[in-house]
Amino acid sequence: MAFVLHTPETIKQAVRLQRETGGEYLAGGTVLLVRHAAKPIDGHVISLQGIPELKGIGYRGPVLRIGALTTFTEMHKSGLLGGHFKALDEVSRIMGGPQVRNRGTLGGNIGSNSSAADAVTALVALDAVIRREGNLITCIELSDEKVAASAFAKVGRRNAMAVSVANMAVARMTDGSYRVAVGACAPTVLFCQKTSAVLSSGGTFDEAAQALQSEIQPRTDRWGTEEYRRAVCPNLLERLLAEVAP
Amino acid sequence: MGVVGTGQARSDAFDKVTGRALYTDDYSMAGQLYAVLVRSPYPHALIESITVPPLGPDCFVFTAADLKNNYIPCIFNDQPVFASDKVRHHGEPVAVAAAPTLEGAHALAESVQVVYRPLGIVDDMLHALDDDAPKLFEKGNLCTEFHSLKGDPEAEFGACALVLEHSYDMPVQAHGFLEPEAAFSYIGDDGRLVLISSTQNSFGDRFTVCNALGLDLQSVVSTAATVGGAFGGKDGNTTQIYAAIVTHFTRRPVRCVFTRQENIRWGMKRHAARVDARAGFSSDGHLIAFSGHIRFDTGAYAMLGPSVLRLGMEHMCGPYFVPNVKLDGELVYTNHAPASAMRGFGAPQGAIAIESFMNEAAGKLGLSVLEIRKINAIRTGCAGPMGGEFEHSIGFAQALSAFEKTAFWDEMKNRPLKGVGYGVAAGMMSSGLGKHVPDSCHVSIDRQSDGSFVVSTSLIDMGQGSATALAQIAADCLGVGFGQIRMRMGCTEGTGDSGSTAASRSTFVCGNAIALAAKKILGGENHAEARFDFPEAGGEAVHTMFAFIVQGVKLSVDRADGSVRLLDMVSITDTGRVINPTLLDGQVFGGVVMSCGYTLSESIRYRDGKSRETDFGNYTIPTSLDAPALENHIVEVPEACGPFGARGMAECPTVAVAPAIVTAVRSLCPDADISSLPIDRYQLMEKKHGVCSSHT
Ligand SMILES: Cc1cc2nc3c(=O)[nH]c(=O)nc-3n(C[C@H](O)[C@H](O)[C@H](O)COP(=O)(O)OP(=O)(O)OC[C@H]3O[C@@H](n4cnc5c(N)ncnc54)[C@H](O)[C@@H]3O)c2cc1C
């Protein structure tokens, strides 16, 4: 086997190539290339960079559509995330560092399969819709009609280029309910169903914090300890609730 | 008007920003081989056998069996070039494999079969001397120890108005230089082995190579390439010997460059330390008695550890006069990758104790943190902590006075901001290799036909800017412009052995040698050589000349996540006459940021003898967003025997940063127990929402 790079120009071609070769999609490469840093890539890689349909960010009616190949820099600079989608805007502003934000894409963040993927936490809270063609993520849709306000916070070991020790997004929905999502505190990014329910039904903060403790499943790893994660989550919740308060 | 004292732009700046400067990895030659190490997968094991598979063409493997002397010359000579009977740390080199491609060399290294019999490991230095601890060496795990007693501290503690006591656990720090360890070697036209490397000591490398291969010194030429940072981590063998071994036996050009993983996991490190200290003050703030105990983890081999221990002990009382001092130290072996020199050389580990005591005592005795330091500040002629006396110029009191005039101090004293923590600490750092280590510098100056001069020395500019500062000294000594001087540095050819570029010594020792040689040139010679010997300390003292620093930090703590945000850091540096204020600021700022990482985010943690940190993704040095706004001021108290009055200072800025930060954090989080670095964020957080209860 050797390294074979495919450069499809349409979504259809990309999906077909993936099915035929079993290759990996390449978006910004900030995960893929790091994963292959020790050993050269040996196999099929399907670059998405030549597919215009995957790019761009814009409204269709009340729905904000973000192409999977849109970079974090493009998202932040679009100015379209400033209002109620603030959670995703904040991720786009602070994740990684400038180089990573220039290359890294929203689709790649989802495709990276990481419980510490910052954008995924924001998307879960925002009740985003992820559109796929086969196993190719094509775009992400956020709805003005659903979200009233949102906020995101992350804790890393330093202020940039830091894997999240914990991250959290909170959205206040137009129907008055809340959606809370947490990253890096369970095997996957977690939609905190109980916490969200407590908040949505007008429960106190203490009740919400307790629900949160019952839902997260933090472990000690190289980035942080279980006890730290248990301590930081309610603090983040408190901060983010203040930010999204009506 | 001369150039000394001006912020002359660096002579290497243009070549570096345009990519013209040649780092070791930029060298290549036809027919070259790549050298890759066969490393131990075990932290502690007996080697039962090493089997080299049948080798293809252009493939080579060398082991201890190929060497004349299988050790790396250092203080104790306890470190083999290749482990042959026993490995003592994870990643220890067992053999070197070489092939025409890097991939080929890796594959070859993987094909070497080593049979190990794993042994129990020493993973915690605090248990290294336990009776049941596995022994790294037959003599046990005590590498060396140190004891010194002056006066009667035990008796005096009883009479003190205030006695403070604290212990600290200090982490392993990596140097974090941008360019990993690298060497390139080949056989020159004259048949001699040429070694080009990223190093702090080309003569030392030559000796290491000749010792291992049984060559006479004249058959090897050793040169530093452009070096991309070192900070002590390239003071000794890293890659040099491996490239040279392969070149020697194959007569082929060889490149040996460590990956960042190899650098982080197995490169030299700053010693982890356990510090126990006690200080007694009189009611008027005089430091009457001090006792300090340090245990350093040297890892599997001594390397420069014994010197680091001694210097750490010598600096443990800080820049203060103390009549009664007891110092005890141990250097212990563990199954960790060896620690050795790192900027500060043992001083930062101890400084946290004395500086924290000073701040705490000031509060308890009703003095300001500057007053208590002024009361105790050492002055020229003061007795040192181990006897002997401080013989050279000291501008510490002046630095304290200058600090008093800063806007920082005014704010801290008179209008501190709400929610902001302020911390002050001071430090001193010796310059020179210390007693019993030959410390001279050789320089030659050659007048060129165009009237310019070439100044040669084996000392090396690793990025600190010494080529520029030394050229400034040469220009003024020779009475010519800066552009008329070309520095030739870091080669074993042309000048004598000036030792390691370390210990904040280059500007002082080489500047003096340049001045001596320049005098001969001014006397009419076209070629002049000179040697300058670093003045030796008297009495029991090891070092005799010091730089001083007073630093203040301003920060806030986010109680929600326990993170520390550094706002400002002000330094007042005393290094005698300043040769180049811009370069001085660079040294201070770099040292400060390096130490912010030491205090807040950097640590190599071992689990089962293996480093959990593997690269710059998880070994988290500060980014520009983590660094405080930086400011440096100088006080110039000239040194009579220094070139233009200069003393060395490159390491000084690493000494007092941690205690300044720790003090400021404590002021905001009085309940936090900060007894280890990097500061544990968990200690600084508000924990309120059912955090400790279990949930079902
Ligand atoms: C230094 C550094 C810092 C980082 N900091 C952060 C951080 O702070 N927060 C954070 O969340 N992440 C961080 N990352 C991780 C990474 O940058 C992000 O996850 C980024 O969004 C990945 O996007 P990409 O386009 O580069 O993905 P790629 O590397 O191109 O792809 C990642 C994975 O997703 C798959 N993939 C890509 N696009 C698609 C698609 N459209 N459909 C299906 N599968 C797809 C790929 O096959 C691959 O498996 C960091 C990475 C680095 C190197």
Short mmCIF file of N, CA, C and O and ligand atoms in Angstrom, two decimals, chain A residues 23-35 46 48-49 54 68-70 72 91 94-97 100-101 103-114 116-120 135-138 154 158 160-164 167, chain B residues 617, ligand 1:
data_model
loop_
_atom_site.label_atom_id
_atom_site.label_comp_id
_atom_site.label_asym_id
_atom_site.label_seq_id
_atom_site.Cartn_x
_atom_site.Cartn_y
_atom_site.Cartn_z
N GLY A 23 -10.91 5.13 2.20
CA GLY A 23 -9.94 6.16 2.62
C GLY A 23 -10.49 7.12 3.65
O GLY A 23 -11.65 7.06 4.03
N GLU A 24 -9.62 8.00 4.11
CA GLU A 24 -9.99 8.99 5.12
C GLU A 24 -10.20 10.35 4.47
O GLU A 24 -9.44 10.75 3.58
N TYR A 25 -11.21 11.07 4.93
CA TYR A 25 -11.39 12.44 4.44
C TYR A 25 -10.33 13.34 5.06
O TYR A 25 -9.95 13.19 6.22
N LEU A 26 -9.89 14.28 4.25
CA LEU A 26 -8.95 15.29 4.73
C LEU A 26 -9.59 16.66 4.58
O LEU A 26 -9.93 17.06 3.47
N ALA A 27 -9.79 17.35 5.70
CA ALA A 27 -10.32 18.72 5.63
C ALA A 27 -9.15 19.67 5.88
O ALA A 27 -8.29 19.84 5.01
N GLY A 28 -9.05 20.25 7.05
CA GLY A 28 -7.92 21.14 7.35
C GLY A 28 -6.66 20.37 7.70
O GLY A 28 -5.54 20.89 7.63
N GLY A 29 -6.82 19.13 8.10
CA GLY A 29 -5.66 18.28 8.39
C GLY A 29 -5.05 18.48 9.77
O GLY A 29 -4.04 17.85 10.09
N THR A 30 -5.66 19.31 10.60
CA THR A 30 -5.01 19.58 11.90
C THR A 30 -5.12 18.40 12.87
O THR A 30 -4.40 18.35 13.86
N VAL A 31 -6.02 17.50 12.58
CA VAL A 31 -6.08 16.27 13.37
C VAL A 31 -5.39 15.14 12.60
O VAL A 31 -4.54 14.43 13.12
N LEU A 32 -5.76 15.03 11.34
CA LEU A 32 -5.25 13.93 10.52
C LEU A 32 -3.72 13.92 10.47
O LEU A 32 -3.08 12.88 10.65
N LEU A 33 -3.14 15.08 10.22
CA LEU A 33 -1.68 15.11 10.06
C LEU A 33 -0.97 14.88 11.38
O LEU A 33 0.09 14.25 11.42
N VAL A 34 -1.57 15.37 12.46
CA VAL A 34 -0.95 15.12 13.76
C VAL A 34 -1.01 13.63 14.09
O VAL A 34 -0.05 13.03 14.57
N ARG A 35 -2.16 13.03 13.74
CA ARG A 35 -2.32 11.59 13.98
C ARG A 35 -1.26 10.80 13.21
O ARG A 35 -0.81 9.75 13.64
N ILE A 46 -8.79 11.32 0.99
CA ILE A 46 -9.70 12.03 0.08
C ILE A 46 -9.80 13.47 0.53
O ILE A 46 -10.45 13.78 1.54
N LEU A 48 -10.97 17.14 0.81
CA LEU A 48 -12.24 17.82 0.59
C LEU A 48 -12.05 19.25 0.11
O LEU A 48 -13.01 19.95 -0.19
N GLN A 49 -10.79 19.66 0.03
CA GLN A 49 -10.50 21.08 -0.22
C GLN A 49 -11.02 21.57 -1.58
O GLN A 49 -11.26 22.75 -1.76
N LEU A 54 -18.93 22.46 -0.05
CA LEU A 54 -18.73 22.24 1.39
C LEU A 54 -18.35 23.52 2.13
O LEU A 54 -18.21 23.53 3.34
N ALA A 68 -19.32 22.25 6.00
CA ALA A 68 -18.42 21.48 6.86
C ALA A 68 -16.97 21.92 6.73
O ALA A 68 -16.18 21.81 7.66
N LEU A 69 -16.63 22.46 5.56
CA LEU A 69 -15.24 22.83 5.32
C LEU A 69 -14.92 24.27 5.77
O LEU A 69 -13.82 24.77 5.56
N THR A 70 -15.88 24.91 6.38
CA THR A 70 -15.66 26.29 6.84
C THR A 70 -14.67 26.28 8.01
O THR A 70 -14.79 25.48 8.93
N PHE A 72 -12.54 27.88 11.32
CA PHE A 72 -12.93 28.65 12.49
C PHE A 72 -12.72 30.14 12.26
O PHE A 72 -13.53 30.97 12.67
N VAL A 91 -16.02 29.62 20.47
CA VAL A 91 -15.13 28.52 20.07
C VAL A 91 -14.27 28.97 18.88
O VAL A 91 -13.05 28.78 18.86
N ILE A 94 -11.46 31.31 20.10
CA ILE A 94 -10.39 30.95 21.04
C ILE A 94 -9.80 29.55 20.86
O ILE A 94 -8.78 29.23 21.46
N MET A 95 -10.42 28.69 20.07
CA MET A 95 -9.89 27.32 20.00
C MET A 95 -8.47 27.36 19.41
O MET A 95 -8.13 28.25 18.65
N GLY A 96 -7.65 26.38 19.78
CA GLY A 96 -6.31 26.24 19.22
C GLY A 96 -5.51 27.52 19.30
O GLY A 96 -5.45 28.18 20.33
N GLY A 97 -4.91 27.86 18.16
CA GLY A 97 -4.20 29.13 18.02
C GLY A 97 -4.51 29.63 16.62
O GLY A 97 -5.24 28.96 15.88
N VAL A 100 -4.15 27.08 13.77
CA VAL A 100 -5.14 26.00 13.83
C VAL A 100 -6.52 26.52 13.41
O VAL A 100 -7.26 25.84 12.71
N ARG A 101 -6.84 27.73 13.80
CA ARG A 101 -8.14 28.29 13.43
C ARG A 101 -8.20 28.60 11.93
O ARG A 101 -9.27 28.58 11.33
N ARG A 103 -6.75 26.76 9.61
CA ARG A 103 -6.82 25.50 8.86
C ARG A 103 -7.98 24.63 9.31
O ARG A 103 -8.62 23.97 8.50
N GLY A 104 -8.22 24.59 10.58
CA GLY A 104 -9.18 23.64 11.15
C GLY A 104 -10.60 23.99 10.74
O GLY A 104 -10.98 25.15 10.65
N THR A 105 -11.40 22.95 10.50
CA THR A 105 -12.77 23.15 10.03
C THR A 105 -13.79 22.63 11.03
O THR A 105 -13.47 21.81 11.90
N LEU A 106 -15.01 23.09 10.83
CA LEU A 106 -16.09 22.65 11.71
C LEU A 106 -16.36 21.16 11.48
O LEU A 106 -16.55 20.39 12.42
N GLY A 107 -16.36 20.75 10.22
CA GLY A 107 -16.59 19.33 9.92
C GLY A 107 -15.51 18.45 10.52
O GLY A 107 -15.78 17.38 11.07
N GLY A 108 -14.28 18.92 10.44
CA GLY A 108 -13.16 18.16 10.99
C GLY A 108 -13.25 18.03 12.51
O GLY A 108 -12.86 17.03 13.09
N ASN A 109 -13.79 19.06 13.14
CA ASN A 109 -13.93 19.02 14.60
C ASN A 109 -14.90 17.91 14.98
O ASN A 109 -14.66 17.15 15.93
N ILE A 110 -15.95 17.80 14.20
CA ILE A 110 -16.92 16.73 14.47
C ILE A 110 -16.29 15.38 14.11
O ILE A 110 -16.37 14.41 14.87
N GLY A 111 -15.60 15.35 12.97
CA GLY A 111 -15.01 14.10 12.49
C GLY A 111 -13.85 13.61 13.34
O GLY A 111 -13.45 12.45 13.25
N SER A 112 -13.32 14.49 14.18
CA SER A 112 -12.16 14.09 14.98
C SER A 112 -12.53 13.12 16.09
O SER A 112 -11.65 12.53 16.71
N ASN A 113 -13.83 12.96 16.34
CA ASN A 113 -14.28 11.95 17.31
C ASN A 113 -13.67 12.15 18.69
O ASN A 113 -13.32 11.18 19.36
N SER A 114 -13.53 13.41 19.09
CA SER A 114 -12.90 13.66 20.38
C SER A 114 -13.94 14.18 21.37
O SER A 114 -14.78 15.00 21.02
N ALA A 116 -13.20 16.07 23.59
CA ALA A 116 -12.74 17.41 23.94
C ALA A 116 -12.88 18.37 22.77
O ALA A 116 -12.33 19.46 22.79
N ALA A 117 -13.61 17.96 21.72
CA ALA A 117 -13.79 18.84 20.56
C ALA A 117 -14.69 20.01 20.95
O ALA A 117 -15.87 19.83 21.24
N ASP A 118 -14.12 21.20 20.96
CA ASP A 118 -14.82 22.35 21.52
C ASP A 118 -16.09 22.70 20.75
O ASP A 118 -17.12 23.01 21.33
N ALA A 119 -16.00 22.65 19.42
CA ALA A 119 -17.17 23.06 18.63
C ALA A 119 -18.32 22.10 18.83
O ALA A 119 -19.49 22.50 18.81
N VAL A 120 -18.01 20.83 19.03
CA VAL A 120 -19.07 19.84 19.19
C VAL A 120 -19.92 20.17 20.42
O VAL A 120 -21.15 20.10 20.39
N ASN A 135 -21.20 9.01 4.72
CA ASN A 135 -20.51 9.35 5.97
C ASN A 135 -19.75 10.67 5.86
O ASN A 135 -18.86 10.95 6.65
N LEU A 136 -20.11 11.45 4.87
CA LEU A 136 -19.48 12.76 4.73
C LEU A 136 -20.38 13.83 5.37
O LEU A 136 -21.55 13.95 4.99
N ILE A 137 -19.83 14.54 6.31
CA ILE A 137 -20.57 15.65 6.89
C ILE A 137 -20.54 16.78 5.86
O ILE A 137 -19.46 17.19 5.41
N THR A 138 -21.70 17.26 5.48
CA THR A 138 -21.73 18.29 4.44
C THR A 138 -21.96 19.68 5.04
O THR A 138 -21.32 20.64 4.64
N LYS A 154 -14.15 27.27 28.03
CA LYS A 154 -13.27 26.11 28.11
C LYS A 154 -12.18 26.35 29.14
O LYS A 154 -11.80 27.50 29.39
N ARG A 158 -3.33 26.04 29.36
CA ARG A 158 -2.77 27.37 29.09
C ARG A 158 -3.78 28.11 28.22
O ARG A 158 -4.82 27.55 27.86
N ALA A 160 -3.78 29.18 25.10
CA ALA A 160 -3.92 28.88 23.67
C ALA A 160 -3.30 27.52 23.42
O ALA A 160 -2.53 27.03 24.25
N MET A 161 -3.61 26.92 22.28
CA MET A 161 -3.03 25.62 21.93
C MET A 161 -3.16 24.65 23.09
O MET A 161 -2.21 24.01 23.49
N ALA A 162 -4.37 24.57 23.62
CA ALA A 162 -4.57 23.72 24.79
C ALA A 162 -5.79 22.82 24.59
O ALA A 162 -6.87 23.29 24.23
N VAL A 163 -5.57 21.55 24.81
CA VAL A 163 -6.68 20.61 24.81
C VAL A 163 -7.58 20.94 25.99
O VAL A 163 -7.09 21.24 27.08
N SER A 164 -8.87 20.88 25.80
CA SER A 164 -9.78 21.20 26.90
C SER A 164 -9.69 20.17 28.01
O SER A 164 -9.79 18.98 27.76
N ASN A 167 -14.90 21.58 28.86
CA ASN A 167 -15.54 22.71 28.20
C ASN A 167 -17.03 22.59 28.39
O ASN A 167 -17.55 21.54 28.78
N GLY B 617 2.72 19.34 22.62
CA GLY B 617 1.27 19.34 22.75
C GLY B 617 0.86 19.10 24.19
O GLY B 617 -0.08 19.70 24.70
C1 LIG C 1 -2.11 22.63 18.01
C2 LIG C 1 -3.53 22.19 17.95
C3 LIG C 1 -4.45 22.78 18.79
C4 LIG C 1 -5.79 22.38 18.76
N1 LIG C 1 -6.65 22.98 19.59
C5 LIG C 1 -7.95 22.60 19.58
C6 LIG C 1 -8.89 23.22 20.44
O1 LIG C 1 -8.56 24.13 21.21
N2 LIG C 1 -10.17 22.78 20.42
C7 LIG C 1 -10.56 21.78 19.58
O2 LIG C 1 -11.73 21.42 19.59
N3 LIG C 1 -9.70 21.18 18.75
C8 LIG C 1 -8.41 21.56 18.72
N4 LIG C 1 -7.52 20.95 17.88
C9 LIG C 1 -8.00 19.84 17.04
C10 LIG C 1 -8.42 20.25 15.62
O3 LIG C 1 -7.73 21.40 15.19
C11 LIG C 1 -9.89 20.51 15.45
O4 LIG C 1 -10.63 19.37 15.87
C12 LIG C 1 -10.28 20.86 14.02
O5 LIG C 1 -11.62 21.29 13.99
C13 LIG C 1 -10.15 19.68 13.06
O6 LIG C 1 -10.51 20.12 11.76
P1 LIG C 1 -9.66 19.73 10.47
O7 LIG C 1 -10.38 20.33 9.33
O8 LIG C 1 -8.26 20.14 10.61
O9 LIG C 1 -9.79 18.14 10.50
P2 LIG C 1 -8.96 17.03 9.72
O10 LIG C 1 -7.68 16.77 10.41
O11 LIG C 1 -8.89 17.33 8.29
O12 LIG C 1 -9.93 15.82 9.95
C14 LIG C 1 -10.18 15.30 11.23
C15 LIG C 1 -10.98 14.00 11.13
O13 LIG C 1 -12.28 14.31 10.68
C16 LIG C 1 -12.57 13.66 9.45
N5 LIG C 1 -13.30 14.64 8.65
C17 LIG C 1 -12.90 15.87 8.29
N6 LIG C 1 -13.86 16.51 7.61
C18 LIG C 1 -14.90 15.65 7.53
C19 LIG C 1 -16.19 15.71 6.95
N7 LIG C 1 -16.61 16.82 6.32
N8 LIG C 1 -17.00 14.65 7.06
C20 LIG C 1 -16.61 13.55 7.71
N9 LIG C 1 -15.41 13.42 8.27
C21 LIG C 1 -14.56 14.46 8.19
C22 LIG C 1 -11.23 13.28 8.89
O14 LIG C 1 -11.31 12.14 8.08
C23 LIG C 1 -10.42 13.02 10.14
O15 LIG C 1 -10.66 11.74 10.61
C24 LIG C 1 -6.19 21.36 17.87
C25 LIG C 1 -5.28 20.78 17.02
C26 LIG C 1 -3.96 21.18 17.05
C27 LIG C 1 -2.98 20.56 16.11
#
